[in-house]
mmCIF file of C-alpha atoms and ligand atoms in Angstrom:
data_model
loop_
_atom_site.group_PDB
_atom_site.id
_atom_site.type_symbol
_atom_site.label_atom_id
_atom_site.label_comp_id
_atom_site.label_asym_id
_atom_site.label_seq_id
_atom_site.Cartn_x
_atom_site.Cartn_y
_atom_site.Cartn_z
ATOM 1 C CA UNK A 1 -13.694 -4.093 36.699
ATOM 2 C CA UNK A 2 -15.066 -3.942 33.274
ATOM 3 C CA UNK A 3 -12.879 -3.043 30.567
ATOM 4 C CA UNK A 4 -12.638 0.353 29.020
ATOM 5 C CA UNK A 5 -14.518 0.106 24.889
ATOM 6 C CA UNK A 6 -11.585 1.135 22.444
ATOM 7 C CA UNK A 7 -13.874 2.648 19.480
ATOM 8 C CA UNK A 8 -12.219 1.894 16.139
ATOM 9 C CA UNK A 9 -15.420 3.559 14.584
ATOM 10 C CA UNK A 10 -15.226 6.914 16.621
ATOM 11 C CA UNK A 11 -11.542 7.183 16.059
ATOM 12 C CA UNK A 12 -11.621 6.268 12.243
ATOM 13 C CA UNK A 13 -14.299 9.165 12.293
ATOM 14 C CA UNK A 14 -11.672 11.683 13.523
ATOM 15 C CA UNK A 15 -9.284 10.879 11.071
ATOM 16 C CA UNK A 16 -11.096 11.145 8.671
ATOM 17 C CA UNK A 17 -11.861 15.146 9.277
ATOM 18 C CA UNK A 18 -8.295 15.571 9.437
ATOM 19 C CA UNK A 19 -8.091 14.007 6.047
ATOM 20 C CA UNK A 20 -10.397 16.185 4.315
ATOM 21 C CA UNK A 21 -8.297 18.510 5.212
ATOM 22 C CA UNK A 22 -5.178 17.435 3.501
ATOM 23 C CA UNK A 23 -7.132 16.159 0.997
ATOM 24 C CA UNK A 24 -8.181 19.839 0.009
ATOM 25 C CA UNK A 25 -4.710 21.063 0.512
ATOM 26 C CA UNK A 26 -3.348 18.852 -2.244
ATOM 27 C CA UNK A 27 -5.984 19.817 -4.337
ATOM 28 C CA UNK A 28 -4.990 23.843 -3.643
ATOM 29 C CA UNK A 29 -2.204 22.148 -4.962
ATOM 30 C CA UNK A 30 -2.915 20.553 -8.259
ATOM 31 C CA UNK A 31 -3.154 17.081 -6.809
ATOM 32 C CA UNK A 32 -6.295 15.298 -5.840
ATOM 33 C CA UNK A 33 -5.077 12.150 -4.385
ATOM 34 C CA UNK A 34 -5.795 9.035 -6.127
ATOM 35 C CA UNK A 35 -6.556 5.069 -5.276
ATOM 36 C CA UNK A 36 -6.243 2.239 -8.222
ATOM 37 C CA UNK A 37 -8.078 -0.559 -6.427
ATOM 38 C CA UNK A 38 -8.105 -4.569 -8.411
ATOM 39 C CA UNK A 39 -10.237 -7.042 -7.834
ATOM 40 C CA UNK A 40 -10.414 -10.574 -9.339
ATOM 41 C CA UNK A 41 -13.136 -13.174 -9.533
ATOM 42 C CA UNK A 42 -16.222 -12.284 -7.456
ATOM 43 C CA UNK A 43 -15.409 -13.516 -3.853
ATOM 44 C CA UNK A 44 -18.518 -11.757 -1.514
ATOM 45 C CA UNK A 45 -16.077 -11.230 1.350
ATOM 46 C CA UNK A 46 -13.453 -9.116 -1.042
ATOM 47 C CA UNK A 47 -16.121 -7.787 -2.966
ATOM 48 C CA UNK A 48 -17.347 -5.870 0.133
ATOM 49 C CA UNK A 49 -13.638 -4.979 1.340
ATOM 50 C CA UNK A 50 -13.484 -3.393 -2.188
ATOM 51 C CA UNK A 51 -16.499 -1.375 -2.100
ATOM 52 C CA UNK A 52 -16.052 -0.339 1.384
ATOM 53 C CA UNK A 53 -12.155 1.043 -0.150
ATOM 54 C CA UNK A 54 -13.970 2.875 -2.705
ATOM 55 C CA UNK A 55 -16.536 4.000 -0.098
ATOM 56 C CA UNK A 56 -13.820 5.788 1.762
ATOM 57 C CA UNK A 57 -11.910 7.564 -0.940
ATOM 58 C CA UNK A 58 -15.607 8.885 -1.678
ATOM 59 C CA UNK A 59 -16.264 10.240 1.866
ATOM 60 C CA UNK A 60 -12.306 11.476 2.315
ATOM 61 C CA UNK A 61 -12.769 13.343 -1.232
ATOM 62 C CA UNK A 62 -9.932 11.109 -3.347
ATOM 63 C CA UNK A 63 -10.640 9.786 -6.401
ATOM 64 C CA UNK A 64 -10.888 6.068 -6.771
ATOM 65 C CA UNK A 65 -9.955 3.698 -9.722
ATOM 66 C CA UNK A 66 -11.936 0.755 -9.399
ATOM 67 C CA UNK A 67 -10.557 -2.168 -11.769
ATOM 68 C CA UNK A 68 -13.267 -4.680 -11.355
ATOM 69 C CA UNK A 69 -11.743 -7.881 -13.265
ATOM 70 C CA UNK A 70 -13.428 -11.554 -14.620
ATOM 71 C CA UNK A 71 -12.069 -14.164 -12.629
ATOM 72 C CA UNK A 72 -10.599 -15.574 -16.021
ATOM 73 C CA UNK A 73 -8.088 -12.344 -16.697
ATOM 74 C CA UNK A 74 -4.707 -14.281 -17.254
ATOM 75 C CA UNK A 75 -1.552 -13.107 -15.072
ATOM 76 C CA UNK A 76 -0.274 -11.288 -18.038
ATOM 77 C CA UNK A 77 -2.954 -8.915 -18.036
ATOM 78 C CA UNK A 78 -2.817 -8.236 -14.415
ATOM 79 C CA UNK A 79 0.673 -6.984 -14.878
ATOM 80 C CA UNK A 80 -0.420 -5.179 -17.780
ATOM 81 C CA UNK A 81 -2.850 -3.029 -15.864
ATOM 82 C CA UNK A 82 -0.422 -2.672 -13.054
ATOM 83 C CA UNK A 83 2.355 -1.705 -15.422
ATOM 84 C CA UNK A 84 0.246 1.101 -16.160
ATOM 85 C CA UNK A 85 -1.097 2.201 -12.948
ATOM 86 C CA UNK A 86 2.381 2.243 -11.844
ATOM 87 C CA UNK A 87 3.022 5.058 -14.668
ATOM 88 C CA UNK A 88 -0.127 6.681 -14.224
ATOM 89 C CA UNK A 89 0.028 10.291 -12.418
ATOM 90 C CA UNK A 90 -3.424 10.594 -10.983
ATOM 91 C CA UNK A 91 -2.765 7.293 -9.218
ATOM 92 C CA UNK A 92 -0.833 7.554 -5.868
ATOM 93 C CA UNK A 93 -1.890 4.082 -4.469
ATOM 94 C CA UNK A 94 -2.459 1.098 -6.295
ATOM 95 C CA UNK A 95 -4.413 -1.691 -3.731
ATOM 96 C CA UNK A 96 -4.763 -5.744 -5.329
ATOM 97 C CA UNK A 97 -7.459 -7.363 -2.937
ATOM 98 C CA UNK A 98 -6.225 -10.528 -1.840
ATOM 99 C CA UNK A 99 -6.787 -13.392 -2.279
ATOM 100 C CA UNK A 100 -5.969 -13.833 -5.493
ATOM 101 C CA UNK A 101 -7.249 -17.020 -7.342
ATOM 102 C CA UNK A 102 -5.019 -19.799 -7.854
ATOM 103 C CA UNK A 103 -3.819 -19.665 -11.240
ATOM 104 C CA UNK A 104 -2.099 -16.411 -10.222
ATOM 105 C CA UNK A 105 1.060 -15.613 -8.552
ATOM 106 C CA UNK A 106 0.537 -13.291 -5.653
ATOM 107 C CA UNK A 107 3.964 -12.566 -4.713
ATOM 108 C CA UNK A 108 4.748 -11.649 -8.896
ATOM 109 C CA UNK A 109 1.903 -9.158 -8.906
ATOM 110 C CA UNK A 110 2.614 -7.556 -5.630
ATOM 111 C CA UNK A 111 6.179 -7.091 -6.796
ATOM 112 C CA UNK A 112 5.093 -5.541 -9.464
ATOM 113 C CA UNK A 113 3.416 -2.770 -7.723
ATOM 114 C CA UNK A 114 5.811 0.158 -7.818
ATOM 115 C CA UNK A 115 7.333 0.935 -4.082
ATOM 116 C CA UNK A 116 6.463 4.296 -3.609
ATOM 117 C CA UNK A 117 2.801 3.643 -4.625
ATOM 118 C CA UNK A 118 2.224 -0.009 -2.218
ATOM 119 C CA UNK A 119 -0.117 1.406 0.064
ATOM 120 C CA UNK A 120 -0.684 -2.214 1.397
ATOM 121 C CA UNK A 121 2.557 -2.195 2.358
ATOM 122 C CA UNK A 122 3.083 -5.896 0.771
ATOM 123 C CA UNK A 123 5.620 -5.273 -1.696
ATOM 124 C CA UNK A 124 8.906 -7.506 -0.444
ATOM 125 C CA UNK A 125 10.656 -3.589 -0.267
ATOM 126 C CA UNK A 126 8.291 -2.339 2.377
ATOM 127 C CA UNK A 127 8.196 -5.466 4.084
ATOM 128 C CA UNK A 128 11.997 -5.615 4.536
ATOM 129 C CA UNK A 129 11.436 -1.734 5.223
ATOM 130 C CA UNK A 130 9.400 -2.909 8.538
ATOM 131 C CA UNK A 131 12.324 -5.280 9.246
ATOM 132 C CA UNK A 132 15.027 -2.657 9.950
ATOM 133 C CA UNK A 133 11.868 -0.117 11.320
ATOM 134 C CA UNK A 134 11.924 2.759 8.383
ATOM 135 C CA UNK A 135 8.838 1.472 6.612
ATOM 136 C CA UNK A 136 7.157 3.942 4.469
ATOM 137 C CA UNK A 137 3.661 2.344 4.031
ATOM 138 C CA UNK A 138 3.217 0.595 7.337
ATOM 139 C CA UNK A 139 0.675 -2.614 6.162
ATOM 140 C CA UNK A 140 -2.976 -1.038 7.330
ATOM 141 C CA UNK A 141 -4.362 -3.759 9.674
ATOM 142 C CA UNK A 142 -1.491 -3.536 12.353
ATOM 143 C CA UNK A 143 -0.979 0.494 11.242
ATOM 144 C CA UNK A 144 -5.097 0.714 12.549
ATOM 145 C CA UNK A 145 -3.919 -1.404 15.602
ATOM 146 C CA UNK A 146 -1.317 1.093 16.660
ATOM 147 C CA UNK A 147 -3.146 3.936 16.530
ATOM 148 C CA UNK A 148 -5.653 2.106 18.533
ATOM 149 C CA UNK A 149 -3.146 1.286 21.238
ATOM 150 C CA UNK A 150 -1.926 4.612 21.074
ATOM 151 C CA UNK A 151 -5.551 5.935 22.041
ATOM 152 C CA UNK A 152 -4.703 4.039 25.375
ATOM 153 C CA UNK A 153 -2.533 6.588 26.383
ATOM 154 C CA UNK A 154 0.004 3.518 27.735
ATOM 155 C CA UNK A 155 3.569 3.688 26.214
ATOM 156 C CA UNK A 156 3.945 0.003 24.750
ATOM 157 C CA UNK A 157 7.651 0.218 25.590
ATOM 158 C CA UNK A 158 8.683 -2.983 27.734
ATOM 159 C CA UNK A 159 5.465 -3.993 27.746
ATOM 160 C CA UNK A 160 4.488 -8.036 26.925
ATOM 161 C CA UNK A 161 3.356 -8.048 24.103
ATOM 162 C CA UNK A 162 1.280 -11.469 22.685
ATOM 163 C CA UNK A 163 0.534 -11.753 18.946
ATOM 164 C CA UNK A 164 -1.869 -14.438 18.134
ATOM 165 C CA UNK A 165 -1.666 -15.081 14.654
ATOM 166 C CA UNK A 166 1.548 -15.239 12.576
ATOM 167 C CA UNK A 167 0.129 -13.936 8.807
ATOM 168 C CA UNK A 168 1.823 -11.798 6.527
ATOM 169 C CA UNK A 169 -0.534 -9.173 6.298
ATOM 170 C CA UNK A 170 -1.390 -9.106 10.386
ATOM 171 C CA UNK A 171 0.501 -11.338 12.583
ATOM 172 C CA UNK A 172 3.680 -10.633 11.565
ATOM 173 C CA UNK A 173 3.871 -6.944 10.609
ATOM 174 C CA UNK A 174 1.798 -6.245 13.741
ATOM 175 C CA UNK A 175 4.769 -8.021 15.802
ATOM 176 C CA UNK A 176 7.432 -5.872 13.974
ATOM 177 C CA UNK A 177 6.344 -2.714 14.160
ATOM 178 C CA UNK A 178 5.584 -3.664 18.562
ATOM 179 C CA UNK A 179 9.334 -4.662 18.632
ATOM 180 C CA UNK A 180 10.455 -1.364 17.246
ATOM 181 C CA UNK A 181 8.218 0.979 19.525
ATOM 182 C CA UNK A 182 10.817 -2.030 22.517
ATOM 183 C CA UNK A 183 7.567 -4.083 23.434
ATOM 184 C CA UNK A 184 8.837 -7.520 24.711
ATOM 185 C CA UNK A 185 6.882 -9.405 21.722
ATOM 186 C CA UNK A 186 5.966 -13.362 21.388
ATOM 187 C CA UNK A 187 4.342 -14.476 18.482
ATOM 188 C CA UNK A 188 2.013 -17.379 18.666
ATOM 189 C CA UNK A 189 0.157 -19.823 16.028
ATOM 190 C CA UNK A 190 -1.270 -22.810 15.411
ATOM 191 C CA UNK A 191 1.165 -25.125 16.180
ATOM 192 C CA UNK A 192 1.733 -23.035 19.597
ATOM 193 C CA UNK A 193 1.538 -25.369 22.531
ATOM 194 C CA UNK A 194 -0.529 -24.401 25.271
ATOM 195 C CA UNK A 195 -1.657 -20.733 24.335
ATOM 196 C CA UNK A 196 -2.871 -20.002 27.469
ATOM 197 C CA UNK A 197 0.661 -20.266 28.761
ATOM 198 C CA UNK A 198 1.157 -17.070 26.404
ATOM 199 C CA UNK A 199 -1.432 -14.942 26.436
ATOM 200 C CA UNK A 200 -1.614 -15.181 30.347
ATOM 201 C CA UNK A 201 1.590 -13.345 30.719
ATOM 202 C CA UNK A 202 0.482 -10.512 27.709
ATOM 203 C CA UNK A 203 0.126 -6.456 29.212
ATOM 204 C CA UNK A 204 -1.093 -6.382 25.567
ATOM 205 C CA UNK A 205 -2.645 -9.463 23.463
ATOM 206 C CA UNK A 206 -3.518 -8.869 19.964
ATOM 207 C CA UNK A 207 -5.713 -11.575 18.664
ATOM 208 C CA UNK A 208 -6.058 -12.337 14.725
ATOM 209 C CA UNK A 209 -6.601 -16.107 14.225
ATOM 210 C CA UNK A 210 -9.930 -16.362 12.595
ATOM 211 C CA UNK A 211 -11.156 -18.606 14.977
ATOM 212 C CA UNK A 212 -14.037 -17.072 16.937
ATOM 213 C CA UNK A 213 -14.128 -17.043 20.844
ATOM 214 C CA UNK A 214 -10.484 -18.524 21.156
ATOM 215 C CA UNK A 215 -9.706 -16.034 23.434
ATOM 216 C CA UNK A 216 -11.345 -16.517 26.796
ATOM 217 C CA UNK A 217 -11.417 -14.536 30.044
ATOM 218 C CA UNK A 218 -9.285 -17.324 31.515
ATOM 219 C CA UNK A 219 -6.603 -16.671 29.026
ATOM 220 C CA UNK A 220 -6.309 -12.781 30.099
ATOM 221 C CA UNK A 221 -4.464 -11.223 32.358
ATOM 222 C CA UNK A 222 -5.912 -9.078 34.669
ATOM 223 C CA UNK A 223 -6.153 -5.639 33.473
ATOM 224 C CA UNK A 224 -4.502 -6.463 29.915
ATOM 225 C CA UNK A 225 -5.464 -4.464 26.631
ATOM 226 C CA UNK A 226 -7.496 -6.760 24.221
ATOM 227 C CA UNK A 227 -7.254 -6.155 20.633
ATOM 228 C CA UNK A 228 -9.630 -8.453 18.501
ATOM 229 C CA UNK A 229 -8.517 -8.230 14.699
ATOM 230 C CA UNK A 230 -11.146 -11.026 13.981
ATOM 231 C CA UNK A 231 -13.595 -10.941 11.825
ATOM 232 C CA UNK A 232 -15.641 -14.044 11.764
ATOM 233 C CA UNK A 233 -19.201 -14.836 10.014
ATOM 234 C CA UNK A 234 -21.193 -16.983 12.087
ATOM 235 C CA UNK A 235 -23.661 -19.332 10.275
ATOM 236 C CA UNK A 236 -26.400 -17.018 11.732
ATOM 237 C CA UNK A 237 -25.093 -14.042 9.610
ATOM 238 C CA UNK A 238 -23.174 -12.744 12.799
ATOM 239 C CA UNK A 239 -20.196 -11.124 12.970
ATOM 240 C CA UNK A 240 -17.969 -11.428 16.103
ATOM 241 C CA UNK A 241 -14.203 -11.516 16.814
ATOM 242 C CA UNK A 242 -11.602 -14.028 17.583
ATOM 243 C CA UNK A 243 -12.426 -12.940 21.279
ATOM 244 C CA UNK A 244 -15.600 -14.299 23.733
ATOM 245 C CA UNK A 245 -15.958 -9.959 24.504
ATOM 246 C CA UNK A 246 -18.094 -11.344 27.703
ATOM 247 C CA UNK A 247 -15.983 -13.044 29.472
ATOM 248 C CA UNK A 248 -13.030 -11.277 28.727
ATOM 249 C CA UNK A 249 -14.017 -7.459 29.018
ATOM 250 C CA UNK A 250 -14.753 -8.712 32.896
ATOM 251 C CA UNK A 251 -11.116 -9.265 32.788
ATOM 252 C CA UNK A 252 -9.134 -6.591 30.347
ATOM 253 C CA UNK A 253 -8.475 -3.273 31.147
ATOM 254 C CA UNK A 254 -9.405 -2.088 27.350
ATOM 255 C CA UNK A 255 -11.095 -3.990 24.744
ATOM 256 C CA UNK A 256 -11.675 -3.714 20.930
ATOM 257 C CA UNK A 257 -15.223 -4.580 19.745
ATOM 258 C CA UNK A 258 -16.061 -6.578 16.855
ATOM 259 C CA UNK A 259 -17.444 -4.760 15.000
ATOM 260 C CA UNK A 260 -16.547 -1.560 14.971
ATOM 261 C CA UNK A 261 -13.062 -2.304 16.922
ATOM 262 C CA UNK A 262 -9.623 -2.655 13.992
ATOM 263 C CA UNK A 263 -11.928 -3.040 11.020
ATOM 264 C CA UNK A 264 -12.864 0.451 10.475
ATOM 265 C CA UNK A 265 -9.633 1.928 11.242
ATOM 266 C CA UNK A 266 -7.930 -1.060 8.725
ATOM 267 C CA UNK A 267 -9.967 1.308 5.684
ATOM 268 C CA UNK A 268 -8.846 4.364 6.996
ATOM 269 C CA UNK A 269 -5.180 4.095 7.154
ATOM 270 C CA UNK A 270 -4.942 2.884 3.482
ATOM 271 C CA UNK A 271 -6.523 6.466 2.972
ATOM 272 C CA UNK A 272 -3.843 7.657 5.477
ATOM 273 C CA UNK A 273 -1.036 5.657 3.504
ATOM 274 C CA UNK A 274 -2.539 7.195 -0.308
ATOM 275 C CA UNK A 275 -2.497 10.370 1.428
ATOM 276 C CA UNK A 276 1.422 9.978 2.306
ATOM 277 C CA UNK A 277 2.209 9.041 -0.968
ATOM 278 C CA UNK A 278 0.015 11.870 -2.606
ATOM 279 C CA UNK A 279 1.744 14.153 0.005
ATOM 280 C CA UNK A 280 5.536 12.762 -1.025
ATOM 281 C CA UNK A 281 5.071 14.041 -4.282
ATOM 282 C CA UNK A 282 4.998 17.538 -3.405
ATOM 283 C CA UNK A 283 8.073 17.066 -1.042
ATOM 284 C CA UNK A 284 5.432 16.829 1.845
ATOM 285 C CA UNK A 285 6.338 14.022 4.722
ATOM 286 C CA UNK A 286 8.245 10.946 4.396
ATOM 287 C CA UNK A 287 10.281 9.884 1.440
ATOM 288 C CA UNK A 288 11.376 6.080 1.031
ATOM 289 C CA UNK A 289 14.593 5.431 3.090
ATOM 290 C CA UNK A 290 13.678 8.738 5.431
ATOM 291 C CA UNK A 291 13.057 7.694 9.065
ATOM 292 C CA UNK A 292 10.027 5.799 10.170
ATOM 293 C CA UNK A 293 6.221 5.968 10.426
ATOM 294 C CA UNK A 294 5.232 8.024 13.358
ATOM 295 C CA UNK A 295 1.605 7.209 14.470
ATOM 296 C CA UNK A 296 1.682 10.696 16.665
ATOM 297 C CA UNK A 297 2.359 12.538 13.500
ATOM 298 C CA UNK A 298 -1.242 11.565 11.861
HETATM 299 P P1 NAP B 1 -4.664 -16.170 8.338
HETATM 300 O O1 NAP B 1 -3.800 -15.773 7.191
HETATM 301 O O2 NAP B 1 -5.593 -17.312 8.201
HETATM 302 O O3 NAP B 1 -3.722 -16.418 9.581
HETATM 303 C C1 NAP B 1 -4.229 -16.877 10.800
HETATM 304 C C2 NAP B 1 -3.098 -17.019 11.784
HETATM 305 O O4 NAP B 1 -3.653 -17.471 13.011
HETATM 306 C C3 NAP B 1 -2.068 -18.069 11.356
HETATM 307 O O5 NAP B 1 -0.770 -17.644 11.712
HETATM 308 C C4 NAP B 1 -2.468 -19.307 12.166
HETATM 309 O O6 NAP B 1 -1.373 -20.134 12.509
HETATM 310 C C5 NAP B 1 -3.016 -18.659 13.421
HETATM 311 N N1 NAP B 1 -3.980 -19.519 14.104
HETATM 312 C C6 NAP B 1 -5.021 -20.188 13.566
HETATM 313 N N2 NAP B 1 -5.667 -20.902 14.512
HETATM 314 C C7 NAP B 1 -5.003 -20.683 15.675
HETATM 315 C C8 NAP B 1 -5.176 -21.154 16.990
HETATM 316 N N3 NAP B 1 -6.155 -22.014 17.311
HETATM 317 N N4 NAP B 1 -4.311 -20.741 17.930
HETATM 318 C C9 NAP B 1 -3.308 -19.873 17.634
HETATM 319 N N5 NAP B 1 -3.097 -19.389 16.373
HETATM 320 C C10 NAP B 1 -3.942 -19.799 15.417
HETATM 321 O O7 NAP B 1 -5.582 -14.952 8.793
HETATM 322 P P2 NAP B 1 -5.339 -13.354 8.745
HETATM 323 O O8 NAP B 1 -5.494 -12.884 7.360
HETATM 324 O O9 NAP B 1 -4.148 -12.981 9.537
HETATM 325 O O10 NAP B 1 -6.642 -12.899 9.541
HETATM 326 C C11 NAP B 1 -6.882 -13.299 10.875
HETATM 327 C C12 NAP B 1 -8.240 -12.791 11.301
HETATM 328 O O11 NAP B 1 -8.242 -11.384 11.244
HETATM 329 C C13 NAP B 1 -9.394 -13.250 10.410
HETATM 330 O O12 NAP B 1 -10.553 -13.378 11.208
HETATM 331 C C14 NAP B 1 -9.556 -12.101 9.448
HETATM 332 O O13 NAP B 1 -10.870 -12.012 8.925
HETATM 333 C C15 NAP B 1 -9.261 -10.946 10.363
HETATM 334 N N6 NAP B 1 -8.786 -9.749 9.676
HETATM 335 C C16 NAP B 1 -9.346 -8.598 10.069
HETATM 336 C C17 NAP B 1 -8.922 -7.426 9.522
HETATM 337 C C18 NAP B 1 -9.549 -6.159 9.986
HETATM 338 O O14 NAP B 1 -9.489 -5.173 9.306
HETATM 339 N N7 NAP B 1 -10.131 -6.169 11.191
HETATM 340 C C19 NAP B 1 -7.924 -7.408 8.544
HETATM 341 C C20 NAP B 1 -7.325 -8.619 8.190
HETATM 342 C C21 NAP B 1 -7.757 -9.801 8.765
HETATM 343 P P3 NAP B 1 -0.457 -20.893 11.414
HETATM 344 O O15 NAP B 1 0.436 -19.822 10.867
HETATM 345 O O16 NAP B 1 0.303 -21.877 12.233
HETATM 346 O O17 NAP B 1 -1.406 -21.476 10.426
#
């Protein structure tokens, strides 16, 4: 059997009507949402995460707040401009793109970021959030996932669940947020002895290593859903996942495509998670502390 194509790009589409939507309802409103988004230094790779963030508020109708800084700008600064995004009314979301170069301390600045407008979902609040399940701004990459799986139509409860990949912005959250909908979840990483052991026994493997074609047909179980988070340039210019798709789509039961698999969908739920916020300040949807994200509510 060949696997079933889960389209990140068709369902990020869809969303995306439904968000114009809202969008013009909260500006019946008063409020047209907005995004602050910071970048440091002039990294390609983060360069064209930013513009493709600014790209979306565009096409969703929110107004962005690009702060495009020299690599140079001291930490002081930084904080500065956050201190004042954080006050700022027409800014519901305020987005640093990591990484952040060395001289500066990541986890001061993304403290800094005010709770209720860390639509990355890093701040140390939402992260603990995601511990005890009641997180407000569920960290996009694994959000995107979800919805993904969701799309499946197969209820993840009970289910193995293998996590390649043990980062804070993917591995991790991705594993939390599959324990609280009961999946049986196993985390693995680089110091993981004998993957294959793992993955063989996943109903569901997510895959976000960074390490292109780990992920073999051999290493699938029959009729598993494949999610490929990767995103890996190839010297040739290429971009594929962390997943050989021909070998294992002659396996899996579903498979994510690189691209056009989590990527897209990773851009469209930080629109999603500006729209909550924008939303909360009428009174409209979740509050912080109120009960947890609900992918069926999107
Ligand atoms: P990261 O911070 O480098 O983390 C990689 C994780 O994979 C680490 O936990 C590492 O283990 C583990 N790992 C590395 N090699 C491994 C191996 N051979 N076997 C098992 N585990 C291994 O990367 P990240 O930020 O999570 O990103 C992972 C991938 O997803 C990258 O390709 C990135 O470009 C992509 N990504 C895609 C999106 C999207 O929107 N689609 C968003 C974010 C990231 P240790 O912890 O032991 O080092």
């Amino acid at each position: 059997m060949t696997a079933k194509i889960i389209d990140g790009k068709a369902l990020s589409l869809k969303l995306r009507v439904a968000f114009r939507a809202r969008v013009s309802k909260l500006i019946d409103q008063g409020i047209r949402p907005g995004l602050a988004v910071i970048l440091l230094g002039d990294n390609a790779a983060s360069r064209v995460y930013v513009r493709n963030k600014i790209n979306a508020c565009d096409d969703c109708g929110l107004k962005s707040f690009p702060h495009l800084l020299s690599p140079d700008t001291t930490q002081d600064q930084l904080l500065e401009l956050i201190e004042g995004l954080n006050e700022d009314e027409e800014v519901h979301g305020i987005l640093v793109q990591l990484p952040l170069p060395p001289h500066i301390d990541m986890r001061k600045i993304l403290e800094a970021i005010a709770v209720d407008k860390d639509v990355d979902g890093f701040h140390l609040y939402n992260v603990g959030s995601l511990v005890v399940g009641n997180s407000i701004f569920p960290p996009c990459t694994p959000y995107g996932v979800q919805l993904l799986l969701d799309t499946t139509g197969i209820d993840v409860a009970g289910k193995n669940v293998v996590v390649v990949g043990a980062s804070n912005i993917v591995g991790k959250p991705m594993a939390l947020m599959l324990l609280q909908k009961e999946a049986t979840v196993t985390v693995c990483h680089a110091k993981t002895r004998d993957l294959a052991q793992h993955t063989i026994l996943a109903d569901i493997l997510i895959v976000a290593a960074g390490v292109p074609g780990l992920i073999t047909g051999q290493l699938v179980k029959r009729d598993a859903i494949v999610i490929d988070v990767g995103i890996n340039k190839l010297p040739d210019g290429s971009i594929v996942g962390d997943v050989d798709f021909a070998s294992v789509k002659e396996r899996a039961s579903w498979l994510t495509p690189v691209p056009g698999g989590v990527g897209p969908m990773t851009v469209t739920m930080l629109i999603e998670n500006t729209l909550r916020s924008a939303e909360r300040r009428l009174g409209i949807g979740r509050g912080i502390g109120s009960e947890g994200w609900d992918a069926a509510s999107l």
